[in-house]
Amino acid sequence: MNNLKIFFVLIFTFNMSAAPEGAFNTLMVKAKDVNAYVDYMKSNTGPFEAIGADMAGVCVTRSGNDYKGQMFVWNAFPSVEKALAASDLYDPMNTSDDFNKLRKVMYSATFKPVKDFDLKPGSERLWRLKINNLPAYVKKVTQLEKAINDAGHEMRIGVFTPIAGGKEETGMYHVRAISNSAAESGAVLDDYYAGAAWGRIWQESLKYVDEVVTDTMEKCEIIYTAN
């Protein structure tokens, strides 16, 4: 009950008018052959068109895997309304044999960004976090993003809250630190471990984090854009 109270307090104390537009539907899958699955979706964009996605892409887990073939497909929409309406237009749990031969569906979830970020996929470190003060955390990582970029890096940080995430996502936030390449992600870490001044901001942000649930590295790309 206490956790539920905290959840509602965070919702109503966060200034939702400051949240950026848009939402993402995600489908977490276990791919039998990641490359074959991605190539098939690139050549068969009908499902993306049918649900009215503005953009679609994939994120493949490269490190910290829970299982072989761990990845997810994402669809970007201009609003939560459009994202949730898409579930009435296409059911990924009940699809063609061609899709079923290529992957096993694990679960799906919708995510709402609560911090402005540039949708430019690349090498992405994803933390699933339990956060005790969302507005303060978002403010701090916004400062962190600026400081990292002012130091000569190119990094984008996104913070996302799940909607109908089930047991896998409920009560957690996704935080993504996105670089253009894995090497650039590593360069940021090298800078941090060498004692970069912006590291202090990262340390300060941790007081708003109660638990790091998972920590993974992903390779993400766009595979579809609406005309």
PDB file of C-alpha atoms in Angstrom:
ATOM      1  CA  MET A   1       0.000   0.000   0.000  1.00  0.00           C
ATOM      2  CA  ASN A   2       2.857   2.390   0.837  1.00  0.00           C
ATOM      3  CA  ASN A   3       4.421   1.793  -2.577  1.00  0.00           C
ATOM      4  CA  LEU A   4       1.069   2.518  -4.210  1.00  0.00           C
ATOM      5  CA  LYS A   5       0.783   5.807  -2.305  1.00  0.00           C
ATOM      6  CA  ILE A   6       4.281   6.816  -3.388  1.00  0.00           C
ATOM      7  CA  PHE A   7       3.406   5.968  -6.997  1.00  0.00           C
ATOM      8  CA  PHE A   8       0.385   8.297  -7.001  1.00  0.00           C
ATOM      9  CA  VAL A   9       2.274  11.048  -5.199  1.00  0.00           C
ATOM     10  CA  LEU A  10       4.919  10.981  -7.926  1.00  0.00           C
ATOM     11  CA  ILE A  11       2.294  11.135 -10.660  1.00  0.00           C
ATOM     12  CA  PHE A  12       0.490  14.137  -9.252  1.00  0.00           C
ATOM     13  CA  THR A  13       3.547  16.081  -8.079  1.00  0.00           C
ATOM     14  CA  PHE A  14       5.324  15.802 -11.422  1.00  0.00           C
ATOM     15  CA  ASN A  15       4.497  18.688 -13.742  1.00  0.00           C
ATOM     16  CA  MET A  16       3.101  16.650 -16.623  1.00  0.00           C
ATOM     17  CA  SER A  17       2.679  19.818 -18.712  1.00  0.00           C
ATOM     18  CA  ALA A  18       6.481  19.858 -18.921  1.00  0.00           C
ATOM     19  CA  ALA A  19       6.659  16.335 -20.336  1.00  0.00           C
ATOM     20  CA  PRO A  20       7.424  16.100 -24.059  1.00  0.00           C
ATOM     21  CA  GLU A  21       4.840  14.873 -26.523  1.00  0.00           C
ATOM     22  CA  GLY A  22       4.722  11.332 -27.826  1.00  0.00           C
ATOM     23  CA  ALA A  23       4.757   7.748 -26.622  1.00  0.00           C
ATOM     24  CA  PHE A  24       6.293   4.427 -27.562  1.00  0.00           C
ATOM     25  CA  ASN A  25       4.849   0.943 -27.815  1.00  0.00           C
ATOM     26  CA  THR A  26       7.409  -1.782 -27.219  1.00  0.00           C
ATOM     27  CA  LEU A  27       7.356  -5.509 -27.926  1.00  0.00           C
ATOM     28  CA  MET A  28       9.974  -7.481 -26.040  1.00  0.00           C
ATOM     29  CA  VAL A  29      10.939 -10.618 -27.927  1.00  0.00           C
ATOM     30  CA  LYS A  30      13.342 -13.560 -28.031  1.00  0.00           C
ATOM     31  CA  ALA A  31      14.597 -13.695 -31.610  1.00  0.00           C
ATOM     32  CA  LYS A  32      15.697 -17.022 -33.060  1.00  0.00           C
ATOM     33  CA  ASP A  33      17.903 -15.131 -35.526  1.00  0.00           C
ATOM     34  CA  VAL A  34      18.190 -11.425 -34.752  1.00  0.00           C
ATOM     35  CA  ASN A  35      19.476 -10.361 -38.170  1.00  0.00           C
ATOM     36  CA  ALA A  36      16.862 -12.394 -40.038  1.00  0.00           C
ATOM     37  CA  TYR A  37      14.074 -10.969 -37.895  1.00  0.00           C
ATOM     38  CA  VAL A  38      15.221  -7.379 -38.385  1.00  0.00           C
ATOM     39  CA  ASP A  39      15.652  -7.873 -42.139  1.00  0.00           C
ATOM     40  CA  TYR A  40      12.166  -9.369 -42.368  1.00  0.00           C
ATOM     41  CA  MET A  41      10.593  -6.376 -40.623  1.00  0.00           C
ATOM     42  CA  LYS A  42      12.477  -3.947 -42.863  1.00  0.00           C
ATOM     43  CA  SER A  43      10.987  -5.699 -45.887  1.00  0.00           C
ATOM     44  CA  ASN A  44       7.514  -6.139 -44.399  1.00  0.00           C
ATOM     45  CA  THR A  45       6.411  -2.793 -42.995  1.00  0.00           C
ATOM     46  CA  GLY A  46       2.676  -3.508 -43.196  1.00  0.00           C
ATOM     47  CA  PRO A  47       2.184  -3.838 -39.403  1.00  0.00           C
ATOM     48  CA  PHE A  48       3.879  -0.463 -38.788  1.00  0.00           C
ATOM     49  CA  GLU A  49       1.704   1.182 -41.421  1.00  0.00           C
ATOM     50  CA  ALA A  50      -1.459  -0.484 -40.108  1.00  0.00           C
ATOM     51  CA  ILE A  51      -1.083   0.932 -36.610  1.00  0.00           C
ATOM     52  CA  GLY A  52      -0.145   4.424 -37.807  1.00  0.00           C
ATOM     53  CA  ALA A  53       3.343   4.534 -36.291  1.00  0.00           C
ATOM     54  CA  ASP A  54       5.370   7.644 -37.083  1.00  0.00           C
ATOM     55  CA  MET A  55       8.548   5.626 -36.771  1.00  0.00           C
ATOM     56  CA  ALA A  56       9.646   2.141 -35.731  1.00  0.00           C
ATOM     57  CA  GLY A  57      12.912   0.576 -34.722  1.00  0.00           C
ATOM     58  CA  VAL A  58      14.675  -2.160 -32.820  1.00  0.00           C
ATOM     59  CA  CYS A  59      16.995  -2.373 -29.846  1.00  0.00           C
ATOM     60  CA  VAL A  60      19.187  -5.486 -29.549  1.00  0.00           C
ATOM     61  CA  THR A  61      20.745  -6.263 -26.168  1.00  0.00           C
ATOM     62  CA  ARG A  62      24.528  -6.554 -26.553  1.00  0.00           C
ATOM     63  CA  SER A  63      25.578  -6.881 -22.909  1.00  0.00           C
ATOM     64  CA  GLY A  64      23.761  -7.857 -19.742  1.00  0.00           C
ATOM     65  CA  ASN A  65      21.481 -10.273 -21.608  1.00  0.00           C
ATOM     66  CA  ASP A  66      18.883 -12.294 -19.758  1.00  0.00           C
ATOM     67  CA  TYR A  67      18.658 -14.702 -22.703  1.00  0.00           C
ATOM     68  CA  LYS A  68      19.995 -15.285 -26.202  1.00  0.00           C
ATOM     69  CA  GLY A  69      18.224 -13.206 -28.848  1.00  0.00           C
ATOM     70  CA  GLN A  70      17.050 -10.560 -26.368  1.00  0.00           C
ATOM     71  CA  MET A  71      15.706  -7.488 -28.171  1.00  0.00           C
ATOM     72  CA  PHE A  72      12.609  -5.380 -28.616  1.00  0.00           C
ATOM     73  CA  VAL A  73      10.710  -3.612 -31.371  1.00  0.00           C
ATOM     74  CA  TRP A  74       9.493  -0.062 -30.719  1.00  0.00           C
ATOM     75  CA  ASN A  75       6.883   2.082 -32.427  1.00  0.00           C
ATOM     76  CA  ALA A  76       6.781   5.864 -31.943  1.00  0.00           C
ATOM     77  CA  PHE A  77       3.501   7.786 -31.829  1.00  0.00           C
ATOM     78  CA  PRO A  78       2.649  11.490 -31.432  1.00  0.00           C
ATOM     79  CA  SER A  79       0.581  10.852 -28.303  1.00  0.00           C
ATOM     80  CA  VAL A  80      -0.372   8.265 -25.704  1.00  0.00           C
ATOM     81  CA  GLU A  81      -3.829   8.263 -27.287  1.00  0.00           C
ATOM     82  CA  LYS A  82      -2.391   7.075 -30.619  1.00  0.00           C
ATOM     83  CA  ALA A  83      -0.111   4.560 -28.922  1.00  0.00           C
ATOM     84  CA  LEU A  84      -2.901   2.914 -26.951  1.00  0.00           C
ATOM     85  CA  ALA A  85      -5.282   3.000 -29.925  1.00  0.00           C
ATOM     86  CA  ALA A  86      -2.734   0.985 -31.898  1.00  0.00           C
ATOM     87  CA  SER A  87      -3.479  -2.050 -29.723  1.00  0.00           C
ATOM     88  CA  ASP A  88      -6.947  -2.187 -31.298  1.00  0.00           C
ATOM     89  CA  LEU A  89      -5.444  -2.196 -34.780  1.00  0.00           C
ATOM     90  CA  TYR A  90      -2.798  -4.914 -34.456  1.00  0.00           C
ATOM     91  CA  ASP A  91      -2.255  -7.751 -31.990  1.00  0.00           C
ATOM     92  CA  PRO A  92       1.409  -8.848 -31.962  1.00  0.00           C
ATOM     93  CA  MET A  93       0.457 -11.884 -29.881  1.00  0.00           C
ATOM     94  CA  ASN A  94      -1.755 -13.148 -32.703  1.00  0.00           C
ATOM     95  CA  THR A  95       0.105 -12.652 -35.949  1.00  0.00           C
ATOM     96  CA  SER A  96       1.354 -14.522 -39.013  1.00  0.00           C
ATOM     97  CA  ASP A  97       3.356 -17.744 -38.969  1.00  0.00           C
ATOM     98  CA  ASP A  98       6.208 -15.871 -40.671  1.00  0.00           C
ATOM     99  CA  PHE A  99       6.641 -13.698 -37.587  1.00  0.00           C
ATOM    100  CA  ASN A 100       6.162 -16.599 -35.191  1.00  0.00           C
ATOM    101  CA  LYS A 101       8.943 -18.543 -36.897  1.00  0.00           C
ATOM    102  CA  LEU A 102      11.386 -15.712 -36.268  1.00  0.00           C
ATOM    103  CA  ARG A 103      10.700 -14.761 -32.667  1.00  0.00           C
ATOM    104  CA  LYS A 104       8.912 -15.521 -29.418  1.00  0.00           C
ATOM    105  CA  VAL A 105       6.967 -12.670 -27.820  1.00  0.00           C
ATOM    106  CA  MET A 106       7.886 -12.124 -24.167  1.00  0.00           C
ATOM    107  CA  TYR A 107       5.664  -9.134 -23.279  1.00  0.00           C
ATOM    108  CA  SER A 108       4.669  -5.649 -24.414  1.00  0.00           C
ATOM    109  CA  ALA A 109       4.501  -2.231 -22.732  1.00  0.00           C
ATOM    110  CA  THR A 110       3.868   1.416 -23.562  1.00  0.00           C
ATOM    111  CA  PHE A 111       6.295   4.145 -22.457  1.00  0.00           C
ATOM    112  CA  LYS A 112       5.859   7.884 -22.049  1.00  0.00           C
ATOM    113  CA  PRO A 113       8.945  10.142 -22.149  1.00  0.00           C
ATOM    114  CA  VAL A 114       9.104  12.498 -19.163  1.00  0.00           C
ATOM    115  CA  LYS A 115      12.216  14.362 -20.324  1.00  0.00           C
ATOM    116  CA  ASP A 116      12.991  16.002 -23.646  1.00  0.00           C
ATOM    117  CA  PHE A 117      15.437  14.031 -25.755  1.00  0.00           C
ATOM    118  CA  ASP A 118      16.512  13.751 -29.366  1.00  0.00           C
ATOM    119  CA  LEU A 119      15.220  10.512 -30.924  1.00  0.00           C
ATOM    120  CA  LYS A 120      18.467   9.450 -32.559  1.00  0.00           C
ATOM    121  CA  PRO A 121      19.148   5.777 -31.769  1.00  0.00           C
ATOM    122  CA  GLY A 122      22.627   4.367 -31.418  1.00  0.00           C
ATOM    123  CA  SER A 123      24.641   2.715 -28.674  1.00  0.00           C
ATOM    124  CA  GLU A 124      22.385   2.838 -25.630  1.00  0.00           C
ATOM    125  CA  ARG A 125      22.949   2.007 -21.994  1.00  0.00           C
ATOM    126  CA  LEU A 126      19.631   1.223 -20.363  1.00  0.00           C
ATOM    127  CA  TRP A 127      18.989   1.272 -16.638  1.00  0.00           C
ATOM    128  CA  ARG A 128      15.693   0.160 -15.135  1.00  0.00           C
ATOM    129  CA  LEU A 129      15.479   2.224 -11.969  1.00  0.00           C
ATOM    130  CA  LYS A 130      13.232   2.627  -8.966  1.00  0.00           C
ATOM    131  CA  ILE A 131      13.218   6.392  -8.422  1.00  0.00           C
ATOM    132  CA  ASN A 132      12.021   8.138  -5.258  1.00  0.00           C
ATOM    133  CA  ASN A 133      11.697  11.692  -6.649  1.00  0.00           C
ATOM    134  CA  LEU A 134      11.023  11.815 -10.385  1.00  0.00           C
ATOM    135  CA  PRO A 135      10.961  15.615 -10.895  1.00  0.00           C
ATOM    136  CA  ALA A 136      14.252  16.054  -9.042  1.00  0.00           C
ATOM    137  CA  TYR A 137      15.839  13.167 -10.904  1.00  0.00           C
ATOM    138  CA  VAL A 138      14.763  14.491 -14.312  1.00  0.00           C
ATOM    139  CA  LYS A 139      16.149  17.925 -13.439  1.00  0.00           C
ATOM    140  CA  LYS A 140      19.462  16.430 -12.361  1.00  0.00           C
ATOM    141  CA  VAL A 141      19.969  14.227 -15.444  1.00  0.00           C
ATOM    142  CA  THR A 142      19.052  17.186 -17.655  1.00  0.00           C
ATOM    143  CA  GLN A 143      21.961  19.024 -16.034  1.00  0.00           C
ATOM    144  CA  LEU A 144      24.097  15.924 -16.492  1.00  0.00           C
ATOM    145  CA  GLU A 145      23.318  15.668 -20.194  1.00  0.00           C
ATOM    146  CA  LYS A 146      24.347  19.289 -20.776  1.00  0.00           C
ATOM    147  CA  ALA A 147      27.542  18.899 -18.772  1.00  0.00           C
ATOM    148  CA  ILE A 148      28.574  15.752 -20.657  1.00  0.00           C
ATOM    149  CA  ASN A 149      28.007  17.449 -24.003  1.00  0.00           C
ATOM    150  CA  ASP A 150      29.778  20.617 -22.870  1.00  0.00           C
ATOM    151  CA  ALA A 151      32.755  18.371 -22.088  1.00  0.00           C
ATOM    152  CA  GLY A 152      32.982  17.435 -25.764  1.00  0.00           C
ATOM    153  CA  HIS A 153      30.856  14.295 -25.968  1.00  0.00           C
ATOM    154  CA  GLU A 154      27.604  13.754 -27.853  1.00  0.00           C
ATOM    155  CA  MET A 155      25.122  12.022 -25.577  1.00  0.00           C
ATOM    156  CA  ARG A 156      21.349  12.033 -25.293  1.00  0.00           C
ATOM    157  CA  ILE A 157      19.615  10.989 -22.069  1.00  0.00           C
ATOM    158  CA  GLY A 158      15.989   9.867 -22.033  1.00  0.00           C
ATOM    159  CA  VAL A 159      13.741   9.065 -19.069  1.00  0.00           C
ATOM    160  CA  PHE A 160      10.565   7.054 -19.644  1.00  0.00           C
ATOM    161  CA  THR A 161       7.688   5.927 -17.456  1.00  0.00           C
ATOM    162  CA  PRO A 162       5.864   2.667 -18.275  1.00  0.00           C
ATOM    163  CA  ILE A 163       2.131   2.421 -18.928  1.00  0.00           C
ATOM    164  CA  ALA A 164       0.597  -1.024 -18.394  1.00  0.00           C
ATOM    165  CA  GLY A 165       4.035  -2.564 -18.033  1.00  0.00           C
ATOM    166  CA  GLY A 166       2.933  -5.624 -16.099  1.00  0.00           C
ATOM    167  CA  LYS A 167       5.234  -7.317 -13.595  1.00  0.00           C
ATOM    168  CA  GLU A 168       8.269  -6.684 -15.812  1.00  0.00           C
ATOM    169  CA  GLU A 169       8.099  -2.868 -15.838  1.00  0.00           C
ATOM    170  CA  THR A 170       5.635  -1.552 -13.243  1.00  0.00           C
ATOM    171  CA  GLY A 171       7.240   0.592 -10.559  1.00  0.00           C
ATOM    172  CA  MET A 172      10.380   1.291 -12.595  1.00  0.00           C
ATOM    173  CA  TYR A 173      11.599   3.943 -15.004  1.00  0.00           C
ATOM    174  CA  HIS A 174      13.737   3.453 -18.073  1.00  0.00           C
ATOM    175  CA  VAL A 175      16.777   5.728 -18.275  1.00  0.00           C
ATOM    176  CA  ARG A 176      18.728   5.671 -21.556  1.00  0.00           C
ATOM    177  CA  ALA A 177      22.160   7.178 -22.156  1.00  0.00           C
ATOM    178  CA  ILE A 178      22.547   7.244 -25.940  1.00  0.00           C
ATOM    179  CA  SER A 179      25.749   7.746 -27.934  1.00  0.00           C
ATOM    180  CA  ASN A 180      26.290   7.481 -31.668  1.00  0.00           C
ATOM    181  CA  SER A 181      28.518   4.403 -31.337  1.00  0.00           C
ATOM    182  CA  ALA A 182      29.719   1.900 -28.758  1.00  0.00           C
ATOM    183  CA  ALA A 183      33.176   3.496 -28.868  1.00  0.00           C
ATOM    184  CA  GLU A 184      31.667   6.871 -27.974  1.00  0.00           C
ATOM    185  CA  SER A 185      29.771   5.288 -25.083  1.00  0.00           C
ATOM    186  CA  GLY A 186      33.090   3.910 -23.875  1.00  0.00           C
ATOM    187  CA  ALA A 187      34.775   7.310 -24.239  1.00  0.00           C
ATOM    188  CA  VAL A 188      32.179   8.862 -21.922  1.00  0.00           C
ATOM    189  CA  LEU A 189      32.853   6.158 -19.340  1.00  0.00           C
ATOM    190  CA  ASP A 190      36.614   6.631 -19.667  1.00  0.00           C
ATOM    191  CA  ASP A 191      36.091  10.328 -18.975  1.00  0.00           C
ATOM    192  CA  TYR A 192      33.964   9.544 -15.927  1.00  0.00           C
ATOM    193  CA  TYR A 193      36.469   7.102 -14.426  1.00  0.00           C
ATOM    194  CA  ALA A 194      39.267   9.603 -15.074  1.00  0.00           C
ATOM    195  CA  GLY A 195      37.493  12.029 -12.735  1.00  0.00           C
ATOM    196  CA  ALA A 196      35.490  14.262 -15.090  1.00  0.00           C
ATOM    197  CA  ALA A 197      33.821  17.197 -13.332  1.00  0.00           C
ATOM    198  CA  TRP A 198      30.413  16.161 -14.623  1.00  0.00           C
ATOM    199  CA  GLY A 199      30.753  12.903 -12.687  1.00  0.00           C
ATOM    200  CA  ARG A 200      29.714  14.819  -9.580  1.00  0.00           C
ATOM    201  CA  ILE A 201      26.302  15.489 -11.134  1.00  0.00           C
ATOM    202  CA  TRP A 202      25.886  11.774 -11.851  1.00  0.00           C
ATOM    203  CA  GLN A 203      26.710  10.953  -8.245  1.00  0.00           C
ATOM    204  CA  GLU A 204      24.208  13.553  -7.031  1.00  0.00           C
ATOM    205  CA  SER A 205      21.478  11.991  -9.184  1.00  0.00           C
ATOM    206  CA  LEU A 206      21.889   8.666  -7.386  1.00  0.00           C
ATOM    207  CA  LYS A 207      20.276   9.988  -4.197  1.00  0.00           C
ATOM    208  CA  TYR A 208      16.985   9.873  -6.094  1.00  0.00           C
ATOM    209  CA  VAL A 209      17.502   6.218  -7.067  1.00  0.00           C
ATOM    210  CA  ASP A 210      16.354   3.556  -4.618  1.00  0.00           C
ATOM    211  CA  GLU A 211      17.337   0.556  -6.740  1.00  0.00           C
ATOM    212  CA  VAL A 212      19.023  -0.329 -10.018  1.00  0.00           C
ATOM    213  CA  VAL A 213      16.952  -3.271 -11.250  1.00  0.00           C
ATOM    214  CA  THR A 214      18.821  -3.963 -14.515  1.00  0.00           C
ATOM    215  CA  ASP A 215      21.742  -2.470 -16.433  1.00  0.00           C
ATOM    216  CA  THR A 216      22.246  -3.389 -20.098  1.00  0.00           C
ATOM    217  CA  MET A 217      23.884  -2.147 -23.291  1.00  0.00           C
ATOM    218  CA  GLU A 218      21.816  -2.114 -26.482  1.00  0.00           C
ATOM    219  CA  LYS A 219      22.330  -1.383 -30.151  1.00  0.00           C
ATOM    220  CA  CYS A 220      19.319   0.498 -31.515  1.00  0.00           C
ATOM    221  CA  GLU A 221      18.294   1.606 -35.001  1.00  0.00           C
ATOM    222  CA  ILE A 222      15.343   2.971 -36.949  1.00  0.00           C
ATOM    223  CA  ILE A 223      13.879   0.471 -39.421  1.00  0.00           C
ATOM    224  CA  TYR A 224      10.732   2.312 -40.567  1.00  0.00           C
ATOM    225  CA  THR A 225       9.621   5.911 -41.037  1.00  0.00           C
ATOM    226  CA  ALA A 226       6.144   6.895 -42.221  1.00  0.00           C
ATOM    227  CA  ASN A 227       5.941   8.748 -45.511  1.00  0.00           C
TER     228      ASN A 227
END
